[in-house]
């Protein structure tokens, strides 16, 4: 049995698909949103993890101490906040590969190919890489964007199983990437996303500091595209989006002189220079809930839990 710990986005799903194709039922997969969540998981499951043949961490990272506590870890990441882990021989952290931005799925795929563990999945891997690095936007190539939307339509578990099964049966290409049903769902979803973003843009709080113009919003989905819209359409230097239901904070920028990965560190997170995220403190979310409950006072009674 092998363990894969990976991210919750398309890149993480790509890593999970590769692991499912390669190791089949011998792959046990856990999804984590931030490096701090990975650390928490490793702490809680240290004894169990030492029973696995291999522990792969892909498209996310962990603290240095775990390379000693779990010697059979093999890490693949492309976030600049994990660069210091390159000191370990069993860590591969690269932001670029072959003169272009790379992703966790591509790094993990190259490892599996080099060790003769997987067949050709290059078309799918490139779609994931293109979306995760936002090359699709520059190239005006929509398939990576559609693939990402399907992930959120299906949910990560169904998406991973469906594409692992599909890619084991035949090679994917532009004609076979989506079924007819999926194309119909995607057309509907794109319309819904556009409406959602158009509506949410009206309620963005624009805050001017002595350094930056910041667009602040509560957004629980489509943060990548929405954050880009805040920066591009509203002229903000930084987009900050809170997802209270899932307890995350997301940062985006289109300014090459700004590194939002440094902001994510304040929330025990990490990421890229232009896109990063962290975890919201549960107590802070509960404080907001308590504020609302207490504001309502005697109308609903006091909180008793």
XYZ file of C-alpha atoms in Angstrom:
305
model
C 0.000 0.000 0.000
C 1.064 3.561 -0.688
C -0.227 6.777 0.793
C -0.781 9.925 -1.270
C -1.365 13.254 0.439
C -2.297 15.925 -2.053
C -4.117 19.212 -2.601
C -7.863 19.806 -3.002
C -7.743 21.495 -6.433
C -7.370 20.248 -10.035
C -3.624 19.776 -9.597
C -4.220 17.672 -6.503
C -6.913 15.696 -8.319
C -4.435 15.123 -11.158
C -1.947 13.638 -8.685
C -4.701 11.419 -7.257
C -5.663 10.188 -10.733
C -2.067 9.263 -11.516
C -1.761 7.393 -8.199
C -5.045 5.547 -8.826
C -3.960 4.489 -12.316
C -0.523 3.409 -11.078
C -1.289 1.701 -7.781
C -5.026 0.979 -8.203
C -6.592 -0.296 -4.963
C -3.230 -0.069 -3.222
C -3.438 3.739 -3.248
C -4.865 5.411 -0.163
C -5.467 9.119 -0.816
C -5.971 12.043 1.567
C -6.675 15.620 0.466
C -5.390 18.648 2.406
C -5.924 22.313 1.625
C -2.828 23.867 3.215
C 0.640 22.818 4.445
C -0.602 23.233 8.025
C -3.345 20.671 7.326
C -0.708 18.293 5.966
C 1.329 18.747 9.160
C -1.747 18.100 11.305
C -2.526 14.941 9.356
C 1.049 13.667 9.632
C 1.091 14.316 13.384
C -2.173 12.457 13.991
C -1.314 9.465 11.793
C 2.428 9.046 12.282
C 2.269 5.393 13.395
C -0.040 4.371 10.561
C 2.032 6.190 7.937
C 5.102 4.179 8.887
C 3.266 1.011 7.809
C 2.985 2.183 4.184
C 5.539 1.167 1.583
C 5.743 4.791 0.417
C 4.224 8.095 1.484
C 3.887 10.504 -1.434
C 3.144 14.177 -0.850
C 2.305 15.951 -4.100
C 1.227 19.514 -4.868
C 1.607 20.436 -1.200
C 4.324 20.364 1.424
C 5.105 19.702 5.070
C 7.552 20.740 7.773
C 11.144 19.552 7.533
C 10.921 17.375 10.649
C 8.724 14.820 8.885
C 11.552 13.834 6.538
C 13.246 12.340 9.588
C 10.102 10.990 11.247
C 8.889 9.325 8.009
C 12.015 8.424 6.006
C 10.016 6.885 3.136
C 8.345 10.210 2.230
C 8.717 11.329 -1.396
C 7.602 14.921 -1.992
C 6.747 16.735 -5.242
C 5.769 20.401 -5.067
C 5.942 23.542 -7.175
C 5.126 26.234 -4.618
C 7.885 28.708 -3.853
C 7.099 28.463 -0.136
C 8.381 24.849 -0.190
C 11.710 25.637 -1.891
C 13.777 25.032 1.256
C 12.786 21.338 1.191
C 15.090 20.789 -1.781
C 17.842 20.159 0.773
C 16.371 16.657 1.119
C 17.193 14.097 -1.568
C 13.630 12.732 -1.486
C 12.040 16.140 -2.164
C 11.539 17.616 -5.627
C 10.440 21.241 -5.503
C 10.490 23.065 -8.834
C 8.599 26.145 -9.924
C 9.674 25.752 -13.555
C 10.456 22.841 -15.831
C 11.601 23.024 -19.461
C 11.497 26.858 -19.364
C 7.860 27.070 -18.294
C 5.880 26.909 -15.068
C 5.204 23.432 -13.767
C 2.778 21.827 -11.312
C 2.583 18.967 -8.827
C 0.870 16.647 -11.297
C 3.647 17.099 -13.868
C 6.419 16.529 -11.303
C 4.710 13.412 -9.936
C 4.016 12.152 -13.478
C 7.656 12.561 -14.517
C 8.726 10.512 -11.488
C 6.259 7.723 -12.320
C 7.310 7.705 -15.997
C 11.006 7.592 -15.103
C 10.375 4.572 -12.895
C 8.250 2.814 -15.529
C 5.157 2.828 -13.338
C 2.600 4.490 -15.648
C 1.637 4.713 -19.312
C 1.436 7.891 -21.388
C -0.898 10.456 -19.782
C 0.847 13.519 -21.238
C -2.270 15.126 -22.753
C -4.170 15.118 -19.463
C -1.115 16.194 -17.443
C -0.585 19.186 -19.736
C -4.204 20.298 -19.297
C -3.760 20.241 -15.522
C -0.447 22.099 -15.760
C -1.928 24.722 -18.083
C -4.812 25.468 -15.725
C -2.782 25.452 -12.529
C -0.182 27.850 -13.924
C -2.790 29.951 -15.724
C -1.048 29.454 -19.055
C -4.489 28.596 -20.425
C -5.539 32.217 -19.924
C -2.557 33.604 -21.833
C -2.981 31.053 -24.615
C -6.794 31.489 -24.683
C -7.154 27.706 -24.554
C -10.407 26.790 -22.791
C -10.113 23.013 -22.255
C -8.114 23.303 -18.996
C -10.718 25.738 -17.651
C -13.562 23.366 -18.589
C -11.744 20.442 -16.965
C -11.414 22.407 -13.734
C -15.109 23.261 -13.789
C -16.015 19.596 -14.224
C -14.031 18.802 -11.086
C -16.324 21.040 -9.063
C -19.458 19.730 -10.785
C -18.592 16.088 -10.041
C -16.772 16.512 -6.737
C -13.170 15.419 -6.331
C -13.835 11.739 -5.473
C -16.098 11.113 -8.483
C -13.848 13.156 -10.763
C -10.755 11.157 -9.779
C -12.489 7.790 -10.183
C -14.091 8.718 -13.508
C -10.893 9.960 -15.118
C -8.719 7.184 -13.705
C -11.096 4.630 -15.248
C -11.317 6.576 -18.510
C -7.564 6.974 -18.893
C -6.940 3.283 -18.245
C -9.259 2.348 -21.124
C -8.084 4.764 -23.828
C -5.881 7.750 -24.582
C -7.564 11.079 -24.032
C -7.624 13.796 -26.669
C -9.684 16.905 -27.375
C -12.565 14.812 -28.722
C -12.688 12.230 -25.929
C -11.928 14.450 -22.930
C -15.620 15.042 -22.176
C -18.743 13.003 -22.772
C -21.795 14.574 -24.414
C -23.490 14.777 -21.010
C -20.452 16.523 -19.535
C -20.387 19.066 -22.368
C -24.003 19.995 -21.644
C -23.283 20.309 -17.922
C -20.189 22.425 -18.602
C -22.042 24.869 -20.853
C -24.606 25.358 -18.094
C -21.898 25.676 -15.443
C -19.949 28.305 -17.389
C -23.091 30.432 -17.637
C -23.675 30.049 -13.904
C -20.066 30.968 -13.084
C -20.246 34.097 -15.223
C -23.454 35.151 -13.476
C -21.938 34.409 -10.056
C -18.822 36.480 -10.769
C -20.801 39.374 -12.269
C -22.972 39.451 -9.144
C -20.108 39.064 -6.670
C -18.098 41.856 -8.312
C -20.803 44.321 -7.298
C -20.153 43.585 -3.620
C -16.357 43.607 -3.541
C -15.088 45.917 -0.809
C -12.236 47.991 -2.229
C -9.798 49.060 0.478
C -6.942 51.490 -0.165
C -3.860 51.248 2.020
C -0.715 53.359 1.793
C 0.781 50.602 -0.394
C -1.963 48.750 -2.239
C -5.498 48.774 -3.561
C -7.118 45.638 -2.147
C -10.337 43.977 -3.281
C -11.962 42.088 -0.411
C -14.793 39.602 -0.840
C -16.553 36.649 0.742
C -16.374 33.937 -1.909
C -16.658 30.192 -1.380
C -16.145 29.057 -4.986
C -14.403 29.925 -8.261
C -11.806 31.908 -6.310
C -9.135 31.633 -9.006
C -11.248 33.146 -11.762
C -13.002 35.576 -9.426
C -9.721 36.774 -7.914
C -8.331 37.387 -11.371
C -11.423 39.419 -12.253
C -11.044 41.541 -9.106
C -7.482 42.395 -10.109
C -8.019 42.824 -13.837
C -11.470 44.405 -13.994
C -11.510 46.397 -10.743
C -7.857 47.442 -10.920
C -6.927 45.983 -7.539
C -3.358 45.090 -6.633
C -4.447 42.209 -4.424
C -7.663 40.191 -4.176
C -8.487 38.668 -0.793
C -11.333 36.177 -0.623
C -12.722 34.523 2.505
C -14.452 31.160 2.246
C -16.081 30.925 5.657
C -17.895 27.633 5.066
C -14.673 25.799 4.246
C -12.479 27.960 6.504
C -9.973 29.228 3.954
C -8.529 32.534 2.794
C -7.329 33.016 -0.794
C -4.984 35.657 -2.226
C -4.563 36.630 -5.887
C -2.594 39.304 -7.724
C -1.858 40.258 -11.327
C 1.009 42.540 -10.291
C 4.378 40.894 -10.974
C 5.976 43.016 -8.236
C 3.762 41.522 -5.516
C 4.306 38.122 -3.907
C 1.084 37.006 -2.202
C 2.677 33.760 -0.991
C 4.198 35.841 1.806
C 0.678 36.887 2.863
C -0.471 33.273 3.060
C 2.217 32.515 5.642
C 0.285 34.660 8.126
C -2.463 32.016 7.887
C -0.164 28.964 7.979
C -0.534 28.605 4.241
C 1.562 28.919 1.132
C 1.414 28.922 -2.610
C 2.660 30.857 -5.591
C 3.764 34.420 -6.080
C 0.483 35.290 -7.841
C -1.883 32.842 -6.110
C -1.824 31.472 -2.589
C -4.053 30.498 0.288
C -4.239 29.673 3.962
C -6.506 28.350 6.664
C -8.839 30.511 8.747
C -8.745 30.003 12.494
C -11.854 28.145 13.692
C -12.064 30.353 16.780
C -12.170 33.477 14.604
C -15.042 32.067 12.540
C -16.861 31.091 15.739
C -16.334 34.626 17.063
C -18.189 35.981 14.027
C -21.013 33.487 14.590
C -21.183 34.441 18.271
C -21.286 38.119 17.331
C -24.391 37.519 15.221
C -26.071 35.334 17.861
C -25.380 37.848 20.640
C -26.548 40.746 18.459
C -29.928 39.070 18.173
C -30.088 38.902 21.970
C -33.352 37.931 23.601
C -35.089 37.386 20.271
C -33.510 33.944 19.937
C -32.144 33.275 23.407
C -28.566 32.793 24.549
C -26.204 30.306 22.978
C -26.087 27.151 25.115
C -23.393 24.953 23.464
